[in-house]
N, CA, C and O of each residue as an XYZ file, in Angstrom:
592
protein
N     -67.788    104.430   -128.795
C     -66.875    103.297   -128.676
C     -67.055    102.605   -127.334
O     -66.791    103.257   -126.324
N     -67.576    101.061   -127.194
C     -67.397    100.133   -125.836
C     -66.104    100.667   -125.474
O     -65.103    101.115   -126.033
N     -66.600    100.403   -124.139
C     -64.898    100.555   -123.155
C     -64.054     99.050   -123.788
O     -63.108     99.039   -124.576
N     -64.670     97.984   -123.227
C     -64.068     96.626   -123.742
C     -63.234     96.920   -124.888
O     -62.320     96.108   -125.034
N     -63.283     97.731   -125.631
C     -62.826     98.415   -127.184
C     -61.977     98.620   -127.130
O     -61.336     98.290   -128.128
N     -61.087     99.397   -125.873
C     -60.627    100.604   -125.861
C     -59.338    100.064   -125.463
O     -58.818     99.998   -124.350
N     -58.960     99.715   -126.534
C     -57.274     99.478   -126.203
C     -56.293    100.279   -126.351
O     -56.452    101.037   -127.308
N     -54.824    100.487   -125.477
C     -53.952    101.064   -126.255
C     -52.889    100.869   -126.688
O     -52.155     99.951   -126.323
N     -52.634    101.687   -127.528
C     -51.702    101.033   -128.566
C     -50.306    101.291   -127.869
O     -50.094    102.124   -126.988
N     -49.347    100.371   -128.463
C     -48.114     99.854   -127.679
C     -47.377     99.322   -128.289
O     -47.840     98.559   -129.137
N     -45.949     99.440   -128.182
C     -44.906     99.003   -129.400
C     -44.167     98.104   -128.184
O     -43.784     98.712   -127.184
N     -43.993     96.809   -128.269
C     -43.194     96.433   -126.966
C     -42.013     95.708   -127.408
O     -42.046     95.258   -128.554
N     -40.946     95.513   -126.680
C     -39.935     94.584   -126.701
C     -40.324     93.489   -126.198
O     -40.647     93.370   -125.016
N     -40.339     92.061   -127.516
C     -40.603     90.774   -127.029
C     -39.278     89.964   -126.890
O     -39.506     88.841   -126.439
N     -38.036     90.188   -127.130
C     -36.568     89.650   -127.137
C     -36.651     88.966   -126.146
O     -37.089     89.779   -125.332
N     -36.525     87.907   -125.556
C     -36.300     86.891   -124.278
C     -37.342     86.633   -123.678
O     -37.356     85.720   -122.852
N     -38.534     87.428   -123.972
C     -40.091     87.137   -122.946
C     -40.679     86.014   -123.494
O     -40.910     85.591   -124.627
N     -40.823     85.715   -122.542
C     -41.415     83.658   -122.231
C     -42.977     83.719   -122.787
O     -43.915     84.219   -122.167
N     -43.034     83.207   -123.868
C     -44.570     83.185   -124.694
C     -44.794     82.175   -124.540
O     -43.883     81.348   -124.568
N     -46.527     81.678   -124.238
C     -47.149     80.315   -124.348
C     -48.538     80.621   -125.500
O     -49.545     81.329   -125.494
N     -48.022     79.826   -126.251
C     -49.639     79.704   -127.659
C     -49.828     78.073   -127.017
O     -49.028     77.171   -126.770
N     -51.162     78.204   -126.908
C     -52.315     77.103   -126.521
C     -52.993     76.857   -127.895
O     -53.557     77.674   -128.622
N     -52.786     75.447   -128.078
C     -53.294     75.129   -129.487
C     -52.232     74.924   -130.517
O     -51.192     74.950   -129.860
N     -51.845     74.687   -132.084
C     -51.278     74.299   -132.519
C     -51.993     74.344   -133.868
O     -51.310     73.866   -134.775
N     -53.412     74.878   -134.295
C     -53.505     75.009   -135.973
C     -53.209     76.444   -136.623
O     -52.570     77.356   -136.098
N     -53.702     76.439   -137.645
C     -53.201     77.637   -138.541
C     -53.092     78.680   -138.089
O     -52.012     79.253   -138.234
N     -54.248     79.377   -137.313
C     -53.765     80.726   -136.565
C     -52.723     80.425   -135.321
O     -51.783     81.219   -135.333
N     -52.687     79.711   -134.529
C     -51.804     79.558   -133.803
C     -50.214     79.342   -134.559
O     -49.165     79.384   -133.915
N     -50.282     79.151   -135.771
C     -49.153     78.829   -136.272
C     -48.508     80.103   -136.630
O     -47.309     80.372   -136.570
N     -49.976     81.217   -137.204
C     -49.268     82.807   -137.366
C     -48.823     83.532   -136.466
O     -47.775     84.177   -136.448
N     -49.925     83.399   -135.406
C     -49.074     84.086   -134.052
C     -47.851     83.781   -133.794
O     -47.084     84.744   -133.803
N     -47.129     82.158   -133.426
C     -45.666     81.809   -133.551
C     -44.956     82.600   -133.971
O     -44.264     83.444   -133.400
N     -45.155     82.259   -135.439
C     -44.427     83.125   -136.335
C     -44.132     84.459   -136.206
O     -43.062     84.902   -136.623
N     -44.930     85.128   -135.693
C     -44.756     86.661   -134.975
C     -44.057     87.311   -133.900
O     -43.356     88.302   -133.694
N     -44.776     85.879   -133.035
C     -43.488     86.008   -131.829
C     -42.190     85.371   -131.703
O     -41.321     85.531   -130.847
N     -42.233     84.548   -132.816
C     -40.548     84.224   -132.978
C     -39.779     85.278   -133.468
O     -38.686     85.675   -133.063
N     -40.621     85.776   -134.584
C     -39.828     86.897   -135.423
C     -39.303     88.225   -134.520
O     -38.255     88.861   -134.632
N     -40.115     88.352   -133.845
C     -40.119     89.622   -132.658
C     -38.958     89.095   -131.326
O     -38.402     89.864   -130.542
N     -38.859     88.061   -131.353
C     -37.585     87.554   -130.310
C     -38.019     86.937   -129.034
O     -37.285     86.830   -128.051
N     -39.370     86.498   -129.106
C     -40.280     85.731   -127.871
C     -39.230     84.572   -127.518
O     -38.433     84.182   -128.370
N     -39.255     84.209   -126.636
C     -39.293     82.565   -126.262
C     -40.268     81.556   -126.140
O     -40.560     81.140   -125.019
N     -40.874     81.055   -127.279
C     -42.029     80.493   -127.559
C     -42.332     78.577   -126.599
O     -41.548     77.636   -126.476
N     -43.217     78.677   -126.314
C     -43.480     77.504   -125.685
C     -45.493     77.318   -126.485
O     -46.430     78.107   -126.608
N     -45.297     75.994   -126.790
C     -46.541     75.462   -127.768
C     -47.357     74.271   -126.743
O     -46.722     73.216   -126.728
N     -48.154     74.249   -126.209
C     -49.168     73.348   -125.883
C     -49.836     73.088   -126.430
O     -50.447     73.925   -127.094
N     -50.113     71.837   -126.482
C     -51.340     71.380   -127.349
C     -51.847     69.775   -127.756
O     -51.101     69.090   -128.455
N     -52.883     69.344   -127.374
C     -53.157     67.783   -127.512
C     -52.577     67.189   -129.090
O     -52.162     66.035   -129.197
N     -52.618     68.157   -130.276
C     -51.957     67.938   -131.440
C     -52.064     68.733   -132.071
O     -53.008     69.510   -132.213
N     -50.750     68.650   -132.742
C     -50.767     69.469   -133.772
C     -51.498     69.338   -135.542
O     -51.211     68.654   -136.524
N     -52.510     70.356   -135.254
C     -53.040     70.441   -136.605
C     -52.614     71.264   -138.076
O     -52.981     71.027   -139.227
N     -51.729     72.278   -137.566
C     -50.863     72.327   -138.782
C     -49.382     71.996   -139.074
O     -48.528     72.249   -138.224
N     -49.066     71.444   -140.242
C     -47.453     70.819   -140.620
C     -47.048     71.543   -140.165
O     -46.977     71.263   -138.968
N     -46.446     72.988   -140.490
C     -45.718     73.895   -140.715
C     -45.076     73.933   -139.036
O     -44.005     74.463   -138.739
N     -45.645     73.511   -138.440
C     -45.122     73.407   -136.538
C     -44.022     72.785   -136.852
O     -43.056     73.117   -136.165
N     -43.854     72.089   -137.558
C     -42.793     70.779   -137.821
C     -41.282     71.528   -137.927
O     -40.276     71.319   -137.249
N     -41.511     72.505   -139.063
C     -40.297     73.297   -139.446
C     -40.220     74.770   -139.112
O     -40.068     75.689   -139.917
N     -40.399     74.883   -137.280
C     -39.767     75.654   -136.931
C     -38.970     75.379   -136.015
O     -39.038     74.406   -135.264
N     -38.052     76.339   -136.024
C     -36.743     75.956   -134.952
C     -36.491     76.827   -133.610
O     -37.128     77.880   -133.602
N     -35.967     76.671   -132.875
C     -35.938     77.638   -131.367
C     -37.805     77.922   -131.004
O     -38.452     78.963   -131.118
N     -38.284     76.435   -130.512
C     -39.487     76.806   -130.118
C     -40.031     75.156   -129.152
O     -39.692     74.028   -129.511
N     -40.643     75.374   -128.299
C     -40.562     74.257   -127.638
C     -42.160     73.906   -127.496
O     -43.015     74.568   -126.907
N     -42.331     72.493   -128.311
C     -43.563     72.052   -128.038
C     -44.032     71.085   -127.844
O     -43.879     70.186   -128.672
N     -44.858     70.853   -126.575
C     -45.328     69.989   -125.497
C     -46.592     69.812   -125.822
O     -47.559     70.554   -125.996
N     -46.330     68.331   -125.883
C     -48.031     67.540   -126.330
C     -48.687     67.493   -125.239
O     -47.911     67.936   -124.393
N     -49.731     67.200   -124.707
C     -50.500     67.245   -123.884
C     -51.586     68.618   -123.249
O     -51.544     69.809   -123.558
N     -52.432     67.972   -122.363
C     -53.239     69.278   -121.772
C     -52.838     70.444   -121.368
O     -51.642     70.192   -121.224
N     -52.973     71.692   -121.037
C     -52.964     72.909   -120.640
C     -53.165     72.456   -118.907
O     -54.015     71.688   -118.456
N     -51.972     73.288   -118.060
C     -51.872     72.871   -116.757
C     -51.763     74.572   -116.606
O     -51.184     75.385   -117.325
N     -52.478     74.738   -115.501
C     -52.238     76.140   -115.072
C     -50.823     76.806   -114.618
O     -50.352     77.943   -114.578
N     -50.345     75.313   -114.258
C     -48.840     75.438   -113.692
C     -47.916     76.118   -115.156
O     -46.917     76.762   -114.838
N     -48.224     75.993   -116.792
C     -47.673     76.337   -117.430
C     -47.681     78.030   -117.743
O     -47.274     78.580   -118.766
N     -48.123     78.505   -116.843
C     -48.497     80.045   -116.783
C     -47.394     80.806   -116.205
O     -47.199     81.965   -116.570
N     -46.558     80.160   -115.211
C     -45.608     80.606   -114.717
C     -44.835     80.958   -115.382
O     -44.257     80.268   -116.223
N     -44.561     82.694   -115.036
C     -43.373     83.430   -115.537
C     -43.913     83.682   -116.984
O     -42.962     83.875   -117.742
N     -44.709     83.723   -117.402
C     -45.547     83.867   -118.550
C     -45.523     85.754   -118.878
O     -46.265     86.548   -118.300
N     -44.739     86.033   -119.671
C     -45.129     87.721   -120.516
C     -46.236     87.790   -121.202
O     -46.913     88.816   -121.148
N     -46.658     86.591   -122.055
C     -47.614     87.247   -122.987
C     -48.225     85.201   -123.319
O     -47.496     84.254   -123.612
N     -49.802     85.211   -123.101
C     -50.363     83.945   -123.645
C     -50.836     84.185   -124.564
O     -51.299     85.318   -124.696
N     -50.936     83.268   -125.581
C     -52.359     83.092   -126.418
C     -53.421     82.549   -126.634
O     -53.362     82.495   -127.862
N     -54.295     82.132   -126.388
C     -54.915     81.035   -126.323
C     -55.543     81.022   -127.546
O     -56.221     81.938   -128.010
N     -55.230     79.651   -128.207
C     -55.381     79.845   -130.176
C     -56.444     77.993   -129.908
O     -56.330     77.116   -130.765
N     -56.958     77.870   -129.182
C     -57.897     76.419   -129.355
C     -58.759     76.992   -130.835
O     -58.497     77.984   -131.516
N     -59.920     75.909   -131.030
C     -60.754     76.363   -131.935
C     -62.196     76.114   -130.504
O     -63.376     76.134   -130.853
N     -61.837     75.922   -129.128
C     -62.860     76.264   -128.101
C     -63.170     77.360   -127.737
O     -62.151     77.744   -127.163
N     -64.067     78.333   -127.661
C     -64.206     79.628   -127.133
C     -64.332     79.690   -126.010
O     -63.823     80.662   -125.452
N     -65.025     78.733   -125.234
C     -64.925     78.725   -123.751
C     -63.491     78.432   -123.344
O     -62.764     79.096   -122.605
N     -63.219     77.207   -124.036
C     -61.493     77.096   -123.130
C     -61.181     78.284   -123.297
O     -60.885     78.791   -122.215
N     -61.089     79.114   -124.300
C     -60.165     80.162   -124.673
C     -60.658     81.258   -123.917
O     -59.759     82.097   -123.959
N     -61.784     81.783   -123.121
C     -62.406     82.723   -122.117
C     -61.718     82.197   -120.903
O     -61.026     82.858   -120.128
N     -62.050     80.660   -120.818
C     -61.040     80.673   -119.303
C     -59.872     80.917   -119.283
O     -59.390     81.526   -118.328
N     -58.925     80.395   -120.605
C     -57.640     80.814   -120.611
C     -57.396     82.917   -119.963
O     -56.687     83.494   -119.138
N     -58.243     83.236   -120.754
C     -58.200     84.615   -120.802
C     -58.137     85.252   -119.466
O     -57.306     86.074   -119.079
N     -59.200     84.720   -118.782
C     -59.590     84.899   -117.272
C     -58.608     84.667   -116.510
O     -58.381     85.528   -115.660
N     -57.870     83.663   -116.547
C     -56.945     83.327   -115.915
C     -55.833     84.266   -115.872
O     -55.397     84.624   -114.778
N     -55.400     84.641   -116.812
C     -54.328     85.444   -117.598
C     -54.551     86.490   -116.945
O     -53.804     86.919   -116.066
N     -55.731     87.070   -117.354
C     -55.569     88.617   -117.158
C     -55.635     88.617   -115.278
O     -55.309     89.691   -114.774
N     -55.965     87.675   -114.466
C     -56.209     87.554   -112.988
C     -54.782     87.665   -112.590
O     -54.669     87.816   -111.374
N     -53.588     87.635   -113.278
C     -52.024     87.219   -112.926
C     -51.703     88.263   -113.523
O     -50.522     88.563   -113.352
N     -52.420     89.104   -114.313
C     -51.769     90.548   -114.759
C     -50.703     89.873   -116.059
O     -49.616     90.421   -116.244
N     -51.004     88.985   -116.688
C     -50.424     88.321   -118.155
C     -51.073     88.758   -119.341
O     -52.253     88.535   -119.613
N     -50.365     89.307   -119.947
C     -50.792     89.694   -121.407
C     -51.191     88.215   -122.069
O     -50.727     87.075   -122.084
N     -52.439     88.999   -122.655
C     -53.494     87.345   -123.100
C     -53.989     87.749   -124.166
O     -54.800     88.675   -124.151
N     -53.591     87.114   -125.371
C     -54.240     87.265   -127.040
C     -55.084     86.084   -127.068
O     -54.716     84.970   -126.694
N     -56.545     86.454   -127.652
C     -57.616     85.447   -127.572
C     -58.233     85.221   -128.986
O     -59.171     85.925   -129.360
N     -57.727     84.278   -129.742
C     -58.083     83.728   -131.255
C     -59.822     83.988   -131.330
O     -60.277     84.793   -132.143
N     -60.459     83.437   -130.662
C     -61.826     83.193   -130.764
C     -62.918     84.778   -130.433
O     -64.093     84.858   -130.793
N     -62.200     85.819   -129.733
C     -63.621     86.521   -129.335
C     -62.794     88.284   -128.953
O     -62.070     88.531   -127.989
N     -63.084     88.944   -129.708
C     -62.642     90.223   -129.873
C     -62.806     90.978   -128.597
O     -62.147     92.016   -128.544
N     -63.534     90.692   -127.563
C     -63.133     91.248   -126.242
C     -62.968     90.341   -125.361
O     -63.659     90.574   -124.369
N     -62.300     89.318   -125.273
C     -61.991     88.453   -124.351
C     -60.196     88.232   -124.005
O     -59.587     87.274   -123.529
N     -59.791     89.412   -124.427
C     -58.573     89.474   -124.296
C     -57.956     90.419   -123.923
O     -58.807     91.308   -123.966
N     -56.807     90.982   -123.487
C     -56.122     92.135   -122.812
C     -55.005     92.316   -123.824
O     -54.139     91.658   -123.247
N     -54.583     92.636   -124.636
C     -54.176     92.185   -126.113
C     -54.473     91.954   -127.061
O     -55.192     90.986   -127.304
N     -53.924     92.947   -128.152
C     -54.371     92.248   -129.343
C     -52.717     92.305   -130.259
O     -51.660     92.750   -129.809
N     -52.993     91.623   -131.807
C     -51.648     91.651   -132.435
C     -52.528     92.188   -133.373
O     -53.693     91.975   -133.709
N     -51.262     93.260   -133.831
C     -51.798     94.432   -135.177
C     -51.203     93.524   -136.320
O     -50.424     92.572   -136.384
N     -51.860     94.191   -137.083
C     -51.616     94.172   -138.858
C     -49.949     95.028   -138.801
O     -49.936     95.975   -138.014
N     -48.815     94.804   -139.438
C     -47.286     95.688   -138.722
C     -47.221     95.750   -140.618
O     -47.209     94.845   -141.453
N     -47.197     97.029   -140.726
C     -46.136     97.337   -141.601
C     -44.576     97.833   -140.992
O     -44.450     98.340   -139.877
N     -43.681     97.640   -141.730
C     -42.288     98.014   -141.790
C     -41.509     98.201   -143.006
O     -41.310     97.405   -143.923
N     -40.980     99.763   -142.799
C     -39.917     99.783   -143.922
C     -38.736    100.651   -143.365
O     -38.634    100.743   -142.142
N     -37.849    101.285   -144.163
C     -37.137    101.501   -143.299
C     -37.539    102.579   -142.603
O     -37.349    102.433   -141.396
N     -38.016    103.594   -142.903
C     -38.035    104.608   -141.650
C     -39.320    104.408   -140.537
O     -39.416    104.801   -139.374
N     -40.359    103.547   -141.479
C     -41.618    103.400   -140.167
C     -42.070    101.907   -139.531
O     -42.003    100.751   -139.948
N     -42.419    102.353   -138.668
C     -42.846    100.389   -137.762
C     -44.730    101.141   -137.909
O     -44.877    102.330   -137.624
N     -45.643    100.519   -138.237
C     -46.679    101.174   -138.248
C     -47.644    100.175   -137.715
O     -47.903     99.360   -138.600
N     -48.294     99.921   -136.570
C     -49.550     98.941   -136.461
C     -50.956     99.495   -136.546
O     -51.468    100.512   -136.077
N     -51.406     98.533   -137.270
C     -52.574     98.577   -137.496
C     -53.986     97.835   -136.924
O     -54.295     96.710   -137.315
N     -54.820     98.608   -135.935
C     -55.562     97.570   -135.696
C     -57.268     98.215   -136.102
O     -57.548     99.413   -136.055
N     -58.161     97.213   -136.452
C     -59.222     97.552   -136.917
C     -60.865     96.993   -136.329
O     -61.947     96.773   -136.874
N     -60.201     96.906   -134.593
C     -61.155     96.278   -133.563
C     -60.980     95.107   -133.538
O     -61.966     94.428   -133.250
N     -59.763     94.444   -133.805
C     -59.999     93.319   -133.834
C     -60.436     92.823   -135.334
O     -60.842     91.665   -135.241
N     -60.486     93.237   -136.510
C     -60.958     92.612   -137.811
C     -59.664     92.660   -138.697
O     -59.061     93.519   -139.340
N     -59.522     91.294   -138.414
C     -57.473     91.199   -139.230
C     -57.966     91.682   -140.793
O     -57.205     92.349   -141.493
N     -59.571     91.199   -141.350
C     -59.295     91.472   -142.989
C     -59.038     93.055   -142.793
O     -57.907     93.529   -142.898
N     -60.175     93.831   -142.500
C     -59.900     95.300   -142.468
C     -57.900     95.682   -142.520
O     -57.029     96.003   -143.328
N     -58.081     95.345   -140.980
C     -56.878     95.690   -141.001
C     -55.543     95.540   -142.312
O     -54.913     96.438   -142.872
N     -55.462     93.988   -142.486
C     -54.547     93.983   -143.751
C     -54.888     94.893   -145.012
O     -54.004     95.278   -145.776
N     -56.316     95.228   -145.187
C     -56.559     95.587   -146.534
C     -55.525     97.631   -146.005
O     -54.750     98.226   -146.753
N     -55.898     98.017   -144.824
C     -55.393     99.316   -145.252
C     -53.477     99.076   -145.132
O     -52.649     99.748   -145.745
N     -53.246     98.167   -144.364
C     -51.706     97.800   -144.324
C     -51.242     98.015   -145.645
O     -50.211     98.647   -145.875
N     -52.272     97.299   -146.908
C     -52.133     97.537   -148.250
C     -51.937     98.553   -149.044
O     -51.146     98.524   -149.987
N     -52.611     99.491   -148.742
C     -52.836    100.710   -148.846
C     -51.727    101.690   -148.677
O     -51.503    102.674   -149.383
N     -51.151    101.327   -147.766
C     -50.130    102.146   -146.580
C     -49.316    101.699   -147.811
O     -49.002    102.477   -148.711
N     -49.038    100.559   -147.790
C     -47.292     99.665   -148.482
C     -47.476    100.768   -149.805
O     -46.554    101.561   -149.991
N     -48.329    100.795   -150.452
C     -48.744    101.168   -151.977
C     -48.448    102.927   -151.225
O     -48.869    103.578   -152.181
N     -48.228    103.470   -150.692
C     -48.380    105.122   -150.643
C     -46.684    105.227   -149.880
O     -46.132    106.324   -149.792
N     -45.988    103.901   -149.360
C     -45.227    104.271   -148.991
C     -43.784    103.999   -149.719
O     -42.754    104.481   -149.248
C-alpha cells in the first residue's frame, strides 16, 4: 500500500463547522448535500452554477465569483469540486499548508480527506472507503444494506 494511500479512518462531528465547496456542478452538489445533512455550515463559490438542484437548497450560502484565498479563513473542511485538476491541486496545497481538511473531486491523492460511501441504520454508522473508488465503494455499501 502507497503511503499517499494511507488514510485514517474517522467519524467526525460536522454540526457548526464552516465548509467551503469550490465549484457548483453535480459532484459538488453531492458533497453539499452531505455536509448539510451532517450539520456543516456550507459556503459555495463558484463563477456558476452548473447544476439546478443548487437552486433548492436552503441554509447554504452561495457566492458567485472567483476563489480568493481570503475565503479560507476559519475554514474546517474545503472541497475543491472545479472540473480543473490543477486549480483543484492548488486548492489542495493551500489547504493542507493551513492544516484544513481538503476533499479533492479530481485526483485520489491530492487530498487530506476523503468522504466514504456511509451506511446507517439503527444500531450501525458504517463508512466505507475503497481508495478513493466511490463505484466500488457503493457496490459493497449494497451488500452491507442487503445482510443488514
Amino acid at each position: 500500500r502507497k503511503m499517499e494511500n494511507n488514510f485514517f479512518p474517522l467519524f467526525i462531528n460536522l454540526r457548526n463547522k464552516s465548509a467551503l465547496v469550490i465549484g457548483a456542478g453535480k459532484i459538488a452538489f453531492r458533497k453539499v448535500e452531505t455536509l448539510l445533512k451532517y450539520g456543516a455550515k456550507v459556503t459555495v463559490i463558484t463563477k456558476e452554477i452548473k447544476e439546478e438542484k443548487f437552486f433548492n437548497l436552503k441554509n447554504i450560502d452561495i457566492k458567485i465569483g472567483e476563489f480568493n484565498e481570503t475565503l479560507l479563513e476559519n475554514r474546517f473542511i474545503v472541497v475543491a469540486a472545479t472540473d480543473n485538476p490543477e486549480f483543484n491541486r492548488y486548492i489542495y496545497e493551500l489547504c493542507n499548508s493551513k492544516n484544513i481538511l481538503v476533499n479533492n473531486i479530481t485526483s485520489k491523492e491530492e487530498m487530506n480527506c476523503r468522504f466514504a460511501s456511509i451506511l446507517e441504520t439503527e444500531e450501525y454508522q458504517i463508512a466505507i472507503s475503497a481508495n478513493g473508488n466511490p463505484t466500488k465503494s457503493k457496490a459493497l455499501k449494497n451488500k452491507l444494506k442487503e445482510i443488514l
